Amino acid sequence: MITDIPIKDIPMKRIAYFCAYTPIPIIDAAGYIPYRVLPITQAQDQAGHLLHDNMCPHIKRILDRAIANDLPDLYGAIFINSCDAMRRLSDAWQIVRPDDHTCIIDLPVDNSSLSIEYLSYEFDQCSQKISQWTNKEIFDVHLQESIYKMNELTKTLQMIQKRFITQHPKGGSVLMQELYNDISTSSLSNGLTKSNSFLKAIDNIPESSRVPIYLFGNVLPDPESFQLFEDCGATIVNDDLCTGSRLFHPIHCNEQHHIMQCLAQSYLLKPLCARTIHSPDPNHMATQLIQKVQSCQARGVIGHTIKFCDPYLARLPAIRDALKKEKIPFLLLEGDCTLRSIGQQRTRIEAFIEML
Amino acid sequence: MMFDYFNSLEQGLIKKINEQPNEPNPRKKYALAVAQLGKKLYSEDNSIAWCGVTAPFDLLSAMGITSCFVEFIGSMLASTGAIEQLLLEAEHAGYASDTCGYHRSVIGAAQKGLMPVPDILIATSSPCSGGIAAIENLSRIYQKPLFILTIPQENSQSAITYLANQIKEMVAFVTYHTGKKLSHDALMASIYHSNKVRDILCDVFELAQTVPSPADSNRLKDLVIVMALFSGSSFAVEVAQAYKDEFTYRINNHISGIKDEKIRLMWIQNRIQYKNSLIRLLEDEFNAVIVIDELNDIIWPPIDPDNPFEGLAQRAISIPFNGPVTRRIHHLQHLAKAYQIHGAINPCHWGCRQGTGSRGLIAEGFKKIGIPVLNLEVDCVDPRNFAFGQLKTRLEAFIEMIT
């Protein structure tokens, strides 16, 4: 029932993660594959007996995978205390898979200097924990190497994204999501190789004349959802999703700060998920969104949020107002991590694209 | 509207308390403190801070800031019956009905101009993601400065230091935006009262464990979470002492909270805030009494006056909703044993991912100690979908099973 990459091709062991704030380079530096558990599964819906019906479907689908053992061999799992749902996933995981090595990183809500310092401590604790599991120390040199790979990977993905903005390759967003899913379940080295090959292949993809759309939200990993957008006449030129562009971002290192501090700073200052607050400007998320939409010359915005995601639900009115003010057309979709839920919205998507 | 409500509540309570000068009257004194806080919030001549649940209210009070967690207003709006229009207002403005009603109602009240305009806002990451988002929205609506307190999950020294340093930064933020400074003497007085309240409430909760309970189901309703709002005041000490005096008297004279107590119950998380007859049904028809509310417990050590910021930090971190659910389950199991309960009621507040989200995990935890749990599907502040008939049937079946 494993729905993503074939296991037998990969000799390294995996450490599972679930949130885009996970310090992937630490897992990579420890010699493990950072394996993102995506909410794509044929497993039965069983999570409800542990978590309430009003919980995030992303979390519940992941838990369904754990209950049905729809997972590859895992050496451990790293959780992020990023929101209530992620916290509850960590709690439920301990019951479903009590023998796993687990670690939960306490993620501050804002990006103040105190918070960066605390997160660097949390990252360090996580690194030490993984070292204890494996009986192998993670040296700075390993971490630097992994950060280098992460930065190269990010650079390549950004180059692909730039090409998308100008070229609009046909079926590009479907391929891009497949790539994201692939690299988020691969080692950084493999991810880099795959993304470089993808970059080289873009020129061979014919251009499409579809309407350029910017897509934002939380979790939308199924490539078939992107196929649906394409079928409705849209091409996704850029995204802000935690299963997309928000997963890989540059890590800025310098000699003045310890490597964990640099890592913490980069994670807290990267494009924000709705759960992170930029207190000087409560409208920050909407402002950032408009800048991104304008820079990729999208003609409209589709927001896709998972049901019961409080951080996104709370920010949607401000986002809607800001987009309206800028006269940027906006369509909001709500999903539950099944293709069925987004498939039901086909008519709305078609009407939106036609309007543009 | 709200000022008039709190003002008339205050006058009525003062009159009633004065009519019985020799009675401890704890619940009336508690309600008086609530009314006076509400009146201050709505009087338009105080510096106001809208906060998250775990903000250090005694510290803010020492700085001359009238502060309150926004959920308090949500519960007030529900108890006065004014909430439905405000929920609709928020929903029309695009706030999803799937989110917490406490937060939706204050957003609706803010949109309608029914909330006092704050000078500052202080959001706290605990207990929930929804609360912090609501305060960010209020900051956007009012265009007022926002400060964030990340409440760490672990009760470790590094976590305490991190939060203590944030609280120090918060003091500077408050001073910068309101001009109010923190004097050492005011802080010490506030900490003294908070510690005193803490000590007396420890005694109160020990007395409350007596079988039969000296309290009826509503005697201690919402006590600890709301007392936090005024625990830095001398009146809070008086309220706590009134509870202690009343319970001591009742126990010494064999007066129980309800007549012929048969079933002892725990109420998980928070109460249904609008008027309903569930509690009366339990007491009148089944001789069942809520002897303990989950949040009515003292789980933090006294605050060291020589190191107040760390003490305040430790208190915020200690709440059972913070950290892994196992901490909360252990706390519930401890309370279940201490109060000798027969069953627990979990009103699964719709929209609460933090508390209700872990419903199944909590039920598992109770199962381990042989305590049955009744999960009720309700919204604790939104009465629109309250189905008394269905809930009554479920309560009856639950009580039948226990007996």
Coordinates of N, CA and C in Angstrom, one line a residue, chain A residues 49-52 54-55 81 83-84 87-88 91 95 106 108-110 114-115 118 121 277 279 282-283 307-308 310 313-315 317-318, chain B residues 94-95 125 128-129 132-133 136-137 139-140 146 148 150 152-153 158 162 169 323-325 350-351 353-354 356-361 377:
Chain A
H49 N -10.8 7.3 16.0 CA -11.0 6.8 17.3 C -10.0 7.4 18.3
L50 N -8.9 8.0 17.8 CA -8.0 8.7 18.6 C -8.1 10.2 18.6
L51 N -8.4 10.7 17.4 CA -8.5 12.2 17.3 C -9.9 12.5 16.8
H52 N -10.4 13.7 17.3 CA -11.8 14.1 17.1 C -12.0 14.3 15.6
N54 N -13.2 16.8 14.2 CA -12.9 18.2 13.7 C -11.4 18.5 13.6
M55 N -10.6 17.4 13.6 CA -9.1 17.6 13.5 C -8.7 17.7 12.0
N81 N 6.2 20.9 17.0 CA 5.1 21.5 17.7 C 4.7 22.8 17.0
C83 N 1.6 23.4 15.4 CA 0.2 23.8 15.6 C -0.5 22.7 16.5
D84 N -1.7 23.0 16.9 CA -2.4 22.0 17.7 C -2.5 20.6 17.1
R87 N 0.8 18.8 17.2 CA 1.0 18.3 18.6 C 0.2 17.0 18.8
R88 N -1.0 17.0 18.4 CA -1.9 15.9 18.6 C -1.4 14.7 17.8
D91 N 1.2 13.0 19.8 CA 0.6 12.3 20.9 C 0.1 10.9 20.4
I95 N 1.0 6.3 20.6 CA 0.1 5.2 20.9 C 0.1 4.1 19.8
D106 N 10.1 22.0 19.7 CA 9.2 23.1 20.1 C 9.5 24.3 19.2
P108 N 8.9 28.1 18.1 CA 8.3 29.3 18.6 C 7.3 29.9 17.5
V109 N 6.5 30.7 18.0 CA 5.4 31.3 17.2 C 5.9 32.5 16.4
D110 N 6.9 33.1 16.9 CA 7.4 34.3 16.1 C 8.8 34.2 15.8
L114 N 15.0 36.1 20.6 CA 14.9 35.1 21.7 C 14.4 33.8 21.1
S115 N 13.4 33.9 20.2 CA 12.8 32.7 19.6 C 13.9 32.0 18.7
Y118 N 16.1 30.1 21.0 CA 15.5 29.0 21.6 C 15.3 27.8 20.6
Y121 N 18.5 26.0 20.2 CA 18.6 25.0 21.3 C 17.8 23.8 21.0
I277 N 3.8 33.9 13.4 CA 3.2 35.3 13.4 C 4.4 36.3 13.3
S279 N 4.8 39.6 14.4 CA 4.0 40.5 15.2 C 4.0 42.0 14.8
P282 N 0.4 42.5 11.6 CA -0.6 41.4 11.6 C -1.2 41.1 10.2
N283 N -0.9 42.0 9.2 CA -1.3 41.8 7.9 C -0.2 41.2 7.0
K307 N -9.5 21.5 5.6 CA -10.5 21.7 6.6 C -10.0 21.8 8.0
F308 N -10.5 22.6 8.9 CA -10.2 22.6 10.3 C -8.8 23.1 10.6
D310 N -7.0 25.9 11.7 CA -7.3 27.2 12.3 C -6.3 28.3 11.9
L313 N -7.6 29.3 8.4 CA -9.0 29.8 8.5 C -9.1 31.2 9.1
A314 N -8.2 31.4 10.1 CA -8.3 32.7 10.7 C -7.7 33.8 9.8
R315 N -6.8 33.5 8.9 CA -6.2 34.6 8.1 C -6.9 34.8 6.8
P317 N -10.0 35.9 6.0 CA -10.7 37.1 5.7 C -9.7 38.3 5.4
A318 N -8.6 38.3 6.1 CA -7.6 39.4 5.8 C -7.0 39.3 4.4
Chain B
G94 N -16.5 36.2 7.0 CA -15.6 35.2 6.4 C -14.9 34.3 7.4
Y95 N -15.2 34.4 8.7 CA -14.6 33.6 9.7 C -15.4 32.3 9.7
S125 N 1.0 31.4 22.9 CA 0.9 30.2 22.0 C 0.1 29.1 22.7
C128 N -3.8 27.3 22.6 CA -4.2 26.8 21.3 C -3.7 27.7 20.2
S129 N -3.7 27.1 19.0 CA -3.3 27.9 17.8 C -4.4 28.9 17.4
I132 N -4.2 32.3 19.3 CA -3.2 33.3 18.9 C -3.6 33.9 17.6
A133 N -4.3 33.1 16.7 CA -4.7 33.7 15.4 C -5.8 34.7 15.7
E136 N -4.2 37.9 16.8 CA -3.6 38.6 15.6 C -4.7 39.3 14.8
N137 N -5.8 38.7 14.7 CA -6.9 39.4 13.9 C -7.4 40.6 14.6
S139 N -5.6 42.5 16.5 CA -4.6 43.5 16.4 C -4.7 44.2 15.0
R140 N -5.1 43.4 14.0 CA -5.3 43.9 12.6 C -6.6 44.8 12.6
L146 N 1.0 44.4 18.7 CA 0.8 43.0 19.2 C 2.1 42.5 19.7
I148 N 3.9 38.8 21.2 CA 3.7 37.4 21.2 C 4.5 36.7 22.4
T150 N 5.6 33.1 23.3 CA 5.6 31.6 23.0 C 5.8 30.9 24.3
P152 N 6.7 27.7 26.0 CA 7.3 26.4 25.6 C 6.6 25.2 26.2
Q153 N 6.8 24.1 25.6 CA 6.0 22.9 25.9 C 6.6 22.2 27.2
S158 N 15.8 25.6 30.4 CA 16.0 26.4 29.2 C 14.6 27.0 28.7
Y162 N 13.7 31.0 28.6 CA 13.2 31.5 27.4 C 11.9 32.4 27.6
E169 N 10.8 41.2 28.1 CA 10.6 42.0 26.8 C 9.2 42.5 26.7
G323 N 2.1 21.1 26.4 CA 2.9 19.9 26.3 C 2.2 18.7 25.8
P324 N 2.8 17.5 26.0 CA 2.2 16.3 25.4 C 0.9 16.0 26.1
V325 N 0.0 15.3 25.4 CA -1.3 15.0 26.0 C -1.1 14.0 27.2
W350 N -16.9 22.2 20.0 CA -16.7 22.1 18.5 C -15.7 23.3 18.1
G351 N -14.7 23.0 17.3 CA -13.8 24.0 16.9 C -12.5 24.0 17.8
R353 N -9.3 22.3 18.6 CA -8.4 21.3 18.1 C -7.5 20.8 19.3
Q354 N -7.3 21.8 20.2 CA -6.4 21.6 21.3 C -7.0 20.6 22.3
T356 N -10.5 19.3 22.5 CA -11.4 18.3 21.9 C -10.6 17.4 21.0
G357 N -9.6 17.9 20.3 CA -8.8 17.1 19.4 C -8.3 15.8 20.0
S358 N -8.0 15.9 21.3 CA -7.4 14.7 21.9 C -8.5 13.8 22.6
R359 N -9.7 14.0 22.2 CA -10.8 13.3 22.9 C -10.6 11.8 23.0
G360 N -10.1 11.2 21.9 CA -9.9 9.7 21.9 C -8.8 9.3 22.9
L361 N -7.7 10.1 22.9 CA -6.6 9.9 23.7 C -7.0 10.0 25.2
E377 N -21.2 16.1 22.1 CA -20.8 17.0 21.0 C -21.6 18.3 21.2

